[in-house]
GROMACS .gro file of C-alpha atoms in nm:
model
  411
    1UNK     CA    1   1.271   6.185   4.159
    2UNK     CA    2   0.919   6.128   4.233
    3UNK     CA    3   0.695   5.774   4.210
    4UNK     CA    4   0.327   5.711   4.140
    5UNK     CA    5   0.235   5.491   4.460
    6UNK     CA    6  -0.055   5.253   4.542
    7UNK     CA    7  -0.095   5.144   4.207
    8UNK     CA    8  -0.294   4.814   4.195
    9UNK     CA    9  -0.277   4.541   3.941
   10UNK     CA   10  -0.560   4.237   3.897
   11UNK     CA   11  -0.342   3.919   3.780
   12UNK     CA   12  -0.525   3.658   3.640
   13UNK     CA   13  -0.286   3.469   3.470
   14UNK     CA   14  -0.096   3.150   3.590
   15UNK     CA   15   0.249   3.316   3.651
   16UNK     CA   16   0.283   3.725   3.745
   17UNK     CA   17   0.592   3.770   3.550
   18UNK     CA   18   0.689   4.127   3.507
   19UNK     CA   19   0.483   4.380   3.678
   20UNK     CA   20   0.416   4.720   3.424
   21UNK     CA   21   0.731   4.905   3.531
   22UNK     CA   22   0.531   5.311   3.585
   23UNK     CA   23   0.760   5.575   3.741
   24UNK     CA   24   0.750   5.982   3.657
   25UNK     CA   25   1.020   6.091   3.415
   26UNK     CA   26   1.320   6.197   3.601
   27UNK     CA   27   1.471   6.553   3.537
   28UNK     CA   28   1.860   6.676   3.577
   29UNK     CA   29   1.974   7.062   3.541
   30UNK     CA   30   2.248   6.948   3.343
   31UNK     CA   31   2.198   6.683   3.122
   32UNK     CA   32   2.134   6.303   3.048
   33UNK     CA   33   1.970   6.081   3.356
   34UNK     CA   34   1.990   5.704   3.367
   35UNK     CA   35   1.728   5.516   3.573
   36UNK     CA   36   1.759   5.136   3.786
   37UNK     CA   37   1.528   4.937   4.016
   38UNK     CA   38   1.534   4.726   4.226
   39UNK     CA   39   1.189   4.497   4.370
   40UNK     CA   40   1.169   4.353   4.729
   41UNK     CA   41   0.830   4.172   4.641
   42UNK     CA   42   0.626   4.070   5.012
   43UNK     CA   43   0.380   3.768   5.011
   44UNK     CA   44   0.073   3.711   5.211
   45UNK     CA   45  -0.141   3.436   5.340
   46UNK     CA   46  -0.529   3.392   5.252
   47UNK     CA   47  -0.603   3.671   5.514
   48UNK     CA   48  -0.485   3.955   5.363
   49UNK     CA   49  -0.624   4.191   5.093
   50UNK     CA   50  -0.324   4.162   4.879
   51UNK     CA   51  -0.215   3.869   4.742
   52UNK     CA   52   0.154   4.004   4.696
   53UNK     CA   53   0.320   4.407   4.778
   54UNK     CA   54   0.670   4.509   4.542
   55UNK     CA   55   0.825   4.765   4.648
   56UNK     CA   56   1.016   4.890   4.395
   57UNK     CA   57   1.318   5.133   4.438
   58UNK     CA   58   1.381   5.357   4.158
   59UNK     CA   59   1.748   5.502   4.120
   60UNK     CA   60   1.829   5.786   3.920
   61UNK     CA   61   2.204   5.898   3.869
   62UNK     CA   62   2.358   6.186   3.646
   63UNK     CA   63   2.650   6.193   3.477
   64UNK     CA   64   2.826   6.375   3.762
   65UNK     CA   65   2.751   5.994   3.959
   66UNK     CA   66   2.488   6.201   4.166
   67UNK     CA   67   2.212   5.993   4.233
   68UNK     CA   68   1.850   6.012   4.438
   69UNK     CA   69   1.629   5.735   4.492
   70UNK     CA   70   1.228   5.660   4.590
   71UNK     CA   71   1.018   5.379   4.666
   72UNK     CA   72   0.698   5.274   4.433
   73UNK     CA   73   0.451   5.016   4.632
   74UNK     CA   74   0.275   4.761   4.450
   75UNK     CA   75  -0.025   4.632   4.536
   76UNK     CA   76  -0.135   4.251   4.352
   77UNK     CA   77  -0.515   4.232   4.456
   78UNK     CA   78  -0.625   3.836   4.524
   79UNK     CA   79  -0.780   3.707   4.225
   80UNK     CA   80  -1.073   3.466   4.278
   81UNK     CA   81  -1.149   3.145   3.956
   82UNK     CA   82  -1.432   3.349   3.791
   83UNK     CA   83  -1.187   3.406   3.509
   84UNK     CA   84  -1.079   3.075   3.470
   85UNK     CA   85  -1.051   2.903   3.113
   86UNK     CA   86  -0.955   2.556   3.007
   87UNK     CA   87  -0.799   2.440   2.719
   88UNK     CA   88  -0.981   2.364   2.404
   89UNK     CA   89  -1.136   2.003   2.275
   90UNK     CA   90  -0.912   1.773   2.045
   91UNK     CA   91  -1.234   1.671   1.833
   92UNK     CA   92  -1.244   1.806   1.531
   93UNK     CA   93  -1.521   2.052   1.581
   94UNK     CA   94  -1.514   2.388   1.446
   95UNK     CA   95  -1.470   2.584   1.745
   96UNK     CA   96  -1.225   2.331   1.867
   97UNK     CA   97  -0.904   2.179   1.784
   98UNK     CA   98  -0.828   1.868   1.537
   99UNK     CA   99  -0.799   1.561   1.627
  100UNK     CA  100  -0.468   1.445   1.716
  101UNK     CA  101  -0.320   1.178   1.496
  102UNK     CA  102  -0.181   0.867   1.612
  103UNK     CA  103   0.202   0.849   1.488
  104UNK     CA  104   0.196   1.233   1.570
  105UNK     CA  105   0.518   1.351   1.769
  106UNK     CA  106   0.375   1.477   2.103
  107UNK     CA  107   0.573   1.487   2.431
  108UNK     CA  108   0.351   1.230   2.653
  109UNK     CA  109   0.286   1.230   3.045
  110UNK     CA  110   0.378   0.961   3.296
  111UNK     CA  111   0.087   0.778   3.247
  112UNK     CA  112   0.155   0.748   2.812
  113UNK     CA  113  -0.127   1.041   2.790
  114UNK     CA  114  -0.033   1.358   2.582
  115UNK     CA  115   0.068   1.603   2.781
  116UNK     CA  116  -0.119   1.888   2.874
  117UNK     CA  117   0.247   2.097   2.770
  118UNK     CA  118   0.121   2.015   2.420
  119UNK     CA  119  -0.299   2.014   2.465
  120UNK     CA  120  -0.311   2.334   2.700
  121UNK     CA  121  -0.369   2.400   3.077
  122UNK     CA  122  -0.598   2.574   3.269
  123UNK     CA  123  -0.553   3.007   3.258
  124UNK     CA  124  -0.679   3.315   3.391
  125UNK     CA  125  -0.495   3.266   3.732
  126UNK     CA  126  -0.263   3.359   3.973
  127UNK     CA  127  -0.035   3.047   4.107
  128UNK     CA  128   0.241   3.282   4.234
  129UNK     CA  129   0.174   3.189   4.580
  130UNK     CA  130   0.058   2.834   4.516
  131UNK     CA  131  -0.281   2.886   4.691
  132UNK     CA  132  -0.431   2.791   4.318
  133UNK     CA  133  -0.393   2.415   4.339
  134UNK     CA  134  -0.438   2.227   3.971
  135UNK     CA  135  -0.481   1.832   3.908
  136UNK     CA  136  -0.631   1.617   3.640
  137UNK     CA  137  -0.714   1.257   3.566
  138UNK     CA  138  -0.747   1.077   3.292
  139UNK     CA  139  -1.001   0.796   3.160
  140UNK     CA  140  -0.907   0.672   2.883
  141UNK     CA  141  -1.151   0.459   2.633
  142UNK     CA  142  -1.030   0.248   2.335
  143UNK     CA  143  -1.278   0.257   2.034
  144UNK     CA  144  -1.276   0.050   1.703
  145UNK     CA  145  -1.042   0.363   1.545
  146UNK     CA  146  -0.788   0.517   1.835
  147UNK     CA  147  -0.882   0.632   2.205
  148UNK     CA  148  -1.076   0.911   2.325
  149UNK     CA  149  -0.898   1.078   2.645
  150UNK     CA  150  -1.174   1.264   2.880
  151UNK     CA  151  -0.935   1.458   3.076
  152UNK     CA  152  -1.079   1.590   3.398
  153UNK     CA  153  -0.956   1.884   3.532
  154UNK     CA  154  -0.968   2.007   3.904
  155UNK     CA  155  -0.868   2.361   3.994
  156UNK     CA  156  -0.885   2.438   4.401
  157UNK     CA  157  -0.863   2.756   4.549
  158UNK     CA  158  -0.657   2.724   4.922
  159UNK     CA  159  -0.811   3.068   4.978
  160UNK     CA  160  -1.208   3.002   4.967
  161UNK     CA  161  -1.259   2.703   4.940
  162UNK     CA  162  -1.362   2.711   4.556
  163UNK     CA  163  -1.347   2.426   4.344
  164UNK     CA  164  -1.423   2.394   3.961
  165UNK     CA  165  -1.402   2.107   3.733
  166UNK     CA  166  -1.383   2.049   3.375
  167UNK     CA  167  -1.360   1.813   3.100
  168UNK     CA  168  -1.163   1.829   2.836
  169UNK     CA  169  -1.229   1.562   2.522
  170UNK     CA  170  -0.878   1.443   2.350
  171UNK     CA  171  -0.959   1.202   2.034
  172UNK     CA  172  -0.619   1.021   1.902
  173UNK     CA  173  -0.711   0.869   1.569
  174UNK     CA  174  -0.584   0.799   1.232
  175UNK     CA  175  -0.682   0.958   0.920
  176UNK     CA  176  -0.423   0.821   0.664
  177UNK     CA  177  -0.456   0.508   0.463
  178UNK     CA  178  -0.227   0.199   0.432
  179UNK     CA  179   0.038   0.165   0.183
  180UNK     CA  180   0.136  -0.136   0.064
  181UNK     CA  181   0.348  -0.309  -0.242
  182UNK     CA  182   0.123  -0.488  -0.527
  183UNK     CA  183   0.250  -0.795  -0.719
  184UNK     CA  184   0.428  -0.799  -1.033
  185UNK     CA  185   0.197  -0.863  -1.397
  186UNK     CA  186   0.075  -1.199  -1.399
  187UNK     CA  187   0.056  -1.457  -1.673
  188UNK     CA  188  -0.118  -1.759  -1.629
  189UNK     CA  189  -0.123  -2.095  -1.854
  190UNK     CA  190  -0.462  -2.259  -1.921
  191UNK     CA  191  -0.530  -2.668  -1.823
  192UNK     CA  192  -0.408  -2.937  -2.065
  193UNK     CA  193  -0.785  -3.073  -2.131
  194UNK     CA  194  -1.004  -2.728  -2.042
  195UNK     CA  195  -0.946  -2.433  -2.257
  196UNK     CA  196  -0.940  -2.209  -1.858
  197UNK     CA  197  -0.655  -2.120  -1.597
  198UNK     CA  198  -0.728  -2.098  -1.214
  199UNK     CA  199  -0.525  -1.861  -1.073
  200UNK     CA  200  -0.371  -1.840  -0.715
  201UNK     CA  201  -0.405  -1.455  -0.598
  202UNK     CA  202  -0.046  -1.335  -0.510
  203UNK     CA  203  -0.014  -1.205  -0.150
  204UNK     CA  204   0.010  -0.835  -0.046
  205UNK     CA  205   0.360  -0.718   0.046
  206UNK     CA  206   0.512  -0.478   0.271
  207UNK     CA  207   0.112  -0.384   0.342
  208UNK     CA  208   0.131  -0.140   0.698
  209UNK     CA  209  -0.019   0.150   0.860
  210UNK     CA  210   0.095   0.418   1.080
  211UNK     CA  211  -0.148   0.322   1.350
  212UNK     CA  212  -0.341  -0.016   1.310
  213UNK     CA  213  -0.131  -0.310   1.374
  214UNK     CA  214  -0.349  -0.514   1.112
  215UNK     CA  215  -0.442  -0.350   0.835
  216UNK     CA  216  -0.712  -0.557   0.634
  217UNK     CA  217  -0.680  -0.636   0.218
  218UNK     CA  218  -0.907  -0.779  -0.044
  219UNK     CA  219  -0.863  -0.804  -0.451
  220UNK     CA  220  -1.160  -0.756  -0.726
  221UNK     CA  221  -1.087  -0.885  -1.064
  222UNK     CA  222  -1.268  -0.876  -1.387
  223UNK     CA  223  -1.092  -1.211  -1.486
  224UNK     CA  224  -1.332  -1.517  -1.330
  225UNK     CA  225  -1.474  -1.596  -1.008
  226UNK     CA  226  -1.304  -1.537  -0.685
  227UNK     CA  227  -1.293  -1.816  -0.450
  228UNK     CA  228  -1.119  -1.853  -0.136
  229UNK     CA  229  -1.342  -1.620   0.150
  230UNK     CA  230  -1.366  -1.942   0.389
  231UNK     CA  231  -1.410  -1.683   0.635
  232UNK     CA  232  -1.689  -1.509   0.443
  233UNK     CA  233  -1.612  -1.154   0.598
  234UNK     CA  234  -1.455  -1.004   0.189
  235UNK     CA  235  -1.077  -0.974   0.294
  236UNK     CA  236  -0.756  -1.209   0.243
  237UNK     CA  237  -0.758  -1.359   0.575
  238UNK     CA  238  -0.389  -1.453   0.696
  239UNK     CA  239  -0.516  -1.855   0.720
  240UNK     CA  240  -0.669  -1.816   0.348
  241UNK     CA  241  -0.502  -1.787  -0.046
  242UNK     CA  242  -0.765  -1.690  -0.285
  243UNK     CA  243  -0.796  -1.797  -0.622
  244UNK     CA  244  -0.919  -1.695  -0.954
  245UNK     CA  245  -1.120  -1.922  -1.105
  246UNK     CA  246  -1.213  -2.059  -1.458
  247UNK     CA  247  -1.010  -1.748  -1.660
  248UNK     CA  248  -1.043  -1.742  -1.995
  249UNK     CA  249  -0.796  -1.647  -2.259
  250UNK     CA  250  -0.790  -1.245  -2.256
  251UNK     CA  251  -0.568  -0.979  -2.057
  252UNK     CA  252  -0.771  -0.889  -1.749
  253UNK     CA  253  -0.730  -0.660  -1.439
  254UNK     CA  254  -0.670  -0.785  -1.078
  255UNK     CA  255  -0.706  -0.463  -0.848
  256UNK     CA  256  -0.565  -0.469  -0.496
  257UNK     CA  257  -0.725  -0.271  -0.186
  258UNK     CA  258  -0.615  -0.220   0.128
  259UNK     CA  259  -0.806  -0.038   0.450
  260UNK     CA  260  -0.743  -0.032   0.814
  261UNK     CA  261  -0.951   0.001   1.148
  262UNK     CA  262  -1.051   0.339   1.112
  263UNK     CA  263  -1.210   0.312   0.764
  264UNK     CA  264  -0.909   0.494   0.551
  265UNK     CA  265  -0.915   0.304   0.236
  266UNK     CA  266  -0.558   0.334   0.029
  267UNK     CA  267  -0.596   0.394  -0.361
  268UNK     CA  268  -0.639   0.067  -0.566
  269UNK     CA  269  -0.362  -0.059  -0.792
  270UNK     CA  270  -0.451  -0.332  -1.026
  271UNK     CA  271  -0.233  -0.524  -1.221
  272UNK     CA  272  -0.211  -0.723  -1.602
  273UNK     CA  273  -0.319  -1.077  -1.571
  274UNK     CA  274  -0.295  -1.224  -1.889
  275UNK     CA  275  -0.440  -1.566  -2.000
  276UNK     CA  276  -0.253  -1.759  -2.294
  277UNK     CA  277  -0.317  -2.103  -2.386
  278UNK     CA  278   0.052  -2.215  -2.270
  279UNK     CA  279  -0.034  -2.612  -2.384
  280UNK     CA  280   0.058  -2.702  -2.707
  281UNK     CA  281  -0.187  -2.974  -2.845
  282UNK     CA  282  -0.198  -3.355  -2.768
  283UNK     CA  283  -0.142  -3.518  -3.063
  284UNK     CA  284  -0.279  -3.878  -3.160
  285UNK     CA  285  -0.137  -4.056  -3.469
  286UNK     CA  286  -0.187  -4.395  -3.614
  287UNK     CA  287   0.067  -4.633  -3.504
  288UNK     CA  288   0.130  -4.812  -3.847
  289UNK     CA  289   0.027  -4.743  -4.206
  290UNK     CA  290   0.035  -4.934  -4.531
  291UNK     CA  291   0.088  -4.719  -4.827
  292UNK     CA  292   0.083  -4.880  -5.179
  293UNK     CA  293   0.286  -4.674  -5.476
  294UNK     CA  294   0.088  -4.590  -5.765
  295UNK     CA  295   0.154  -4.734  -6.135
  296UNK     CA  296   0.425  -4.402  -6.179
  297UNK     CA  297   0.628  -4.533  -5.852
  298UNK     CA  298   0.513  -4.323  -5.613
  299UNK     CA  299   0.268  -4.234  -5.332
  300UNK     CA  300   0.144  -3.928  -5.165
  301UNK     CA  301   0.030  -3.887  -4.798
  302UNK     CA  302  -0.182  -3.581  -4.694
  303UNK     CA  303  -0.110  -3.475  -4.327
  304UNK     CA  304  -0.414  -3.532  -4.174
  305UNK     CA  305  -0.457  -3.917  -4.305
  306UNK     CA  306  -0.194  -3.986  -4.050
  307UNK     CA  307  -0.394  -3.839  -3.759
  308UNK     CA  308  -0.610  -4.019  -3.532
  309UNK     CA  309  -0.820  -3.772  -3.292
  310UNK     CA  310  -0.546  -3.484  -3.204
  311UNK     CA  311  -0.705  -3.197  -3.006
  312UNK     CA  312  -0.657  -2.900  -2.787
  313UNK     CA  313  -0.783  -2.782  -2.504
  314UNK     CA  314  -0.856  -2.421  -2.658
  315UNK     CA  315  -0.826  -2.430  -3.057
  316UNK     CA  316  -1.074  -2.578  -3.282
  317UNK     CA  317  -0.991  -2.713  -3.542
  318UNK     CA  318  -0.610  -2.770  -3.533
  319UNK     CA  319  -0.368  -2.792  -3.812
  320UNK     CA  320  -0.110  -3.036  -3.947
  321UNK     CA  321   0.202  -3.094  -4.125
  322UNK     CA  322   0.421  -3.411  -4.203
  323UNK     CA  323   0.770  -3.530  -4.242
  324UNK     CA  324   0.945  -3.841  -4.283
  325UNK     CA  325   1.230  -3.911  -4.046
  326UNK     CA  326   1.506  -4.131  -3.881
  327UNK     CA  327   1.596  -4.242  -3.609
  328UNK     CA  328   1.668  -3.881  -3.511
  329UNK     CA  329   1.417  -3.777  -3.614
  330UNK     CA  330   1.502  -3.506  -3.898
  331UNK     CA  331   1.418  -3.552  -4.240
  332UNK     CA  332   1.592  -3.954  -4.388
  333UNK     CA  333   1.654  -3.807  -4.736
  334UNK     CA  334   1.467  -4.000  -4.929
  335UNK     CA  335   1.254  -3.958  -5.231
  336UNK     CA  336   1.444  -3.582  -5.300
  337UNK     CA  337   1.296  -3.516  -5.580
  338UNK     CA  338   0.926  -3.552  -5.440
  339UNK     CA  339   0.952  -3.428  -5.077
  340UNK     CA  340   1.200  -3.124  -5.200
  341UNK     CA  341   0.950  -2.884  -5.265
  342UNK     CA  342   1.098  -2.558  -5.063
  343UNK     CA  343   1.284  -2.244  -5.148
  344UNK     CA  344   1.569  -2.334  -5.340
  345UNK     CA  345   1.829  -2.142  -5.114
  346UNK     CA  346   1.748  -2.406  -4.859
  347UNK     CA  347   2.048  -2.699  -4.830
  348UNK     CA  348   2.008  -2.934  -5.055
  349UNK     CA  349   1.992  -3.224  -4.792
  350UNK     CA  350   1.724  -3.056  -4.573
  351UNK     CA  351   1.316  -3.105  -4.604
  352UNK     CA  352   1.072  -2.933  -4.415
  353UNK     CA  353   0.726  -2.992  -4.264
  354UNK     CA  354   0.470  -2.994  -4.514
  355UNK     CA  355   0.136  -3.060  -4.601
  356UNK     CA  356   0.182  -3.444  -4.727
  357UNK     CA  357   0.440  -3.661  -4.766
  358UNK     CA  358   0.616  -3.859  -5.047
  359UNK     CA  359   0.729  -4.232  -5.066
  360UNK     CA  360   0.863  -4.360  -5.362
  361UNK     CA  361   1.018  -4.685  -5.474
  362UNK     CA  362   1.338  -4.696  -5.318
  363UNK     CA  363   1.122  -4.699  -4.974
  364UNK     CA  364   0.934  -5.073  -5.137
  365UNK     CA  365   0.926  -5.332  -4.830
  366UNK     CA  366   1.053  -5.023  -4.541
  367UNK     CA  367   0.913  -4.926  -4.248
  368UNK     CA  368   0.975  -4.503  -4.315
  369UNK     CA  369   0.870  -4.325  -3.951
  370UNK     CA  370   0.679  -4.040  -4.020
  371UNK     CA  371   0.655  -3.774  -3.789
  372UNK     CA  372   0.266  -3.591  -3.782
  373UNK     CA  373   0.311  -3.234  -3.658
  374UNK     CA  374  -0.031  -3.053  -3.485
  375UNK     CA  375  -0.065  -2.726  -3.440
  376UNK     CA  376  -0.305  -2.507  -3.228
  377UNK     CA  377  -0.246  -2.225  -3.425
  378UNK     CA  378  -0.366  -2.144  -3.802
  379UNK     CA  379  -0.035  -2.237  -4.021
  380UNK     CA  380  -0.014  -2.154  -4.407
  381UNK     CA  381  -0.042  -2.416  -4.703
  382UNK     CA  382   0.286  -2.519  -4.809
  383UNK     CA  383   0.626  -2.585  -4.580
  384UNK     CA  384   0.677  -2.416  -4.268
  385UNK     CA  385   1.018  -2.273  -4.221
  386UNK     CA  386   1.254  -2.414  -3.959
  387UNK     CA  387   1.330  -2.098  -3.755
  388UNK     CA  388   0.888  -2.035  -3.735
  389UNK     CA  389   0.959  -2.327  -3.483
  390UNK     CA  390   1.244  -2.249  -3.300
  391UNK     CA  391   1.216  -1.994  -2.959
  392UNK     CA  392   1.118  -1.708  -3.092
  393UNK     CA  393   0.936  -1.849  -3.362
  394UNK     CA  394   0.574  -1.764  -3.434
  395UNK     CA  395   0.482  -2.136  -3.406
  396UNK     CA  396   0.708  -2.205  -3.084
  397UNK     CA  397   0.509  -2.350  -2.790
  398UNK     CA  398   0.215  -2.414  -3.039
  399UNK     CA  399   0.290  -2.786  -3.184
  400UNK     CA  400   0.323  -3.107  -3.044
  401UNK     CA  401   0.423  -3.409  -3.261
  402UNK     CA  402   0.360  -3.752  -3.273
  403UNK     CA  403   0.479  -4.066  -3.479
  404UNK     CA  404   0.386  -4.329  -3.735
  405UNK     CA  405   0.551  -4.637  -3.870
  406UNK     CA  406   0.462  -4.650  -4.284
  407UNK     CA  407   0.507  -4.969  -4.476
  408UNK     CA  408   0.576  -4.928  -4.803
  409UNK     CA  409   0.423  -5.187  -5.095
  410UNK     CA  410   0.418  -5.209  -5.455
  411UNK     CA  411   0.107  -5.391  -5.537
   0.00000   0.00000   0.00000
């Protein structure tokens, strides 16, 4: 068994770890060899040429258990910090690494700092001996969007003396946008006298971001005038509600944004508003009539005679319809024959709202209360059917009544 010896190795990285293992082939006259070593590795101070000496003996036994052995020396030559690298920039630069991102998981130093087990040491030296010392120091500066880390580095050589510093930029920022949850549809009632609806602008919810603590929001709306920016700086302040103001009647759009510190803006999400003239009309009758029968007994009474200025806030003109009533106000029964003028499959004891109203002379010397239907909405000639009124109706929400007291003469 024979060993190459003096062979001399240059480390330049931070640990030695294994040594190339180079030995001659060994050779038996009669058959397979197996081969062991074992190192006894020899440090030395700054003074020496060699850093660190292995010997290495090499063992070679046959299958008889016949063995021979030889030493190899090793020779590590001192390395100086002319090969020295340092890790790469966190800025986003081509040649360096990204940015690191705020809610990323990264293991962190004593100091809250990542840590340089995640952003990279210094290389391209030997620390077996510890006469390569390494430190760094951090300054850390808070900007409008995340911190920017300039990591110093100090390397020291024990040996000469040599000292070489470097900094390495780490950026922490954010580059994804809030989320938050918009608001249901909206539908909003105009005012009793103004044919508009002001609007109070629902809050945000659940609006957050993975970094900033505050994320800011705003709404635009194609629906009225926005009002509400006391602050005067465009967002939904938390000491301010905004309103919508002066909305007509019309489906609209009222678009939510959200963005925080570092200028990521999430995607807007608008949402129906719908205006609908939810006041039915103010009605204003005359209090008392007089109503003389003609020479055949009996007297009509258009709708509209009975009003007395009925408006609403949005239509113009509105419509009417009568009925006579009692004290319950559904139809008295009286004058059948006359005030009877719906579908026949109707019960026989039931009128509707029409477009006058009959006395006759069994009403001679009575007060008959007459009830004066408006409408806001366009209604056909002729009786309106019960159930158009009722919820569900076409009509429902769309009337309003009011009440007169007819005297009936014979003159």
């Amino acid at each position: 068994l024979q060993a190459d010896d003096g062979i001399r190795y240059l480390v330049r990285s931070r640990g030695l770890g294994d040594v190339y293992k180079r030995q001659d082939e060994p050779s038996d006259n009669c058959g397979v060899v197996s081969l062991t070593s074992k190192d006894v590795v020899a440090n030395f101070d700054c003074n020496s040429d060699f850093q660190q000496v292995i010997y290495r003996t090499w063992t070679a036994k046959d299958a008889a258990g016949l063995s021979a052995s030889c030493v190899q020396m090793i020779n590590i030559t001192r390395t100086d910090l002319s090969q020295l690298t340092f890790p790469l920039n966190y800025d986003d630069l081509a040649q360096n690494h990204p940015m690191l991102e705020c809610d990323e998981d990264y293991p962190l130093d004593n100091f809250g700092n990542p840590h340089p087990d995640y952003t990279g040491w210094p290389d391209g030296y030997n620390e077996v001996c510890g006469t390569v010392e390494v430190f760094y120091a951090d300054d850390v500066y808070v900007l409008a969007c995340g911190k920017k880390i300039l990591r110093t580095w100090t390397v020291i050589d024990d040996c000469t003396g040599e000292i070489v510093k470097h900094i390495q930029i780490i950026r922490i920022t954010d580059k994804t946008a809030p989320t938050f949850c918009p608001p249901e549809a909206i539908i909003a009632r105009t005012k009793a006298y103004i044919c508009e609806a002001d609007i109070e602008v629902p809050a945000i919810h659940c609006l957050k971001d993975v970094c900033d603590a505050f994320p800011r929001w705003w709404v635009t709306t194609d629906a009225g005038v926005l009002f509400g920016d006391k602050n005067l700086n465009g967002f939904v302040d938390a000491n301010e509600t905004w309103f919508i103001m002066g909305a007509t009647i019309g489906d609209y759009k009222l678009c939510y944004h959200a963005i925080d510190n570092c200028g990521n803006a999430a995607k807007p999400y608008c949402v129906r508003v719908t205006v609908i003239d939810g006041v039915p009309p103010i009605p204003v009758c005359e209090q008392f009539k007089q109503v003389s029968l003609t020479a055949y007994g009996h007297a009509k009474v258009k709708a509209e005679d009975y009003d007395s200025g009925s408006f609403d806030n949005c239509a113009d003109p509105v419509y009417f319809k009568v009925l006579r009533v009692n004290a319950d106000f559904k139809y008295d029964g009286g004058c059948k024959d006359l005030n009877f003028d719906h579908p026949v499959e109707v019960a026989a004891n039931t009128a509707w709202f029409d477009d006058e109203v009959y006395f006759c002379c069994e009403d001679i010397g009575k007060e008959v209360m007459v009830t004066l239907r408006v409408f806001d909405v366009p209604v056909p000639a002729g009786p309106v059917k019960p159930s158009d009124m009722e919820q569900g109706g076409r009509y429902y929400g769309h009337f309003n009544d009011c009440w007169n007291m007819t005297l009936i003469e014979c003159k």
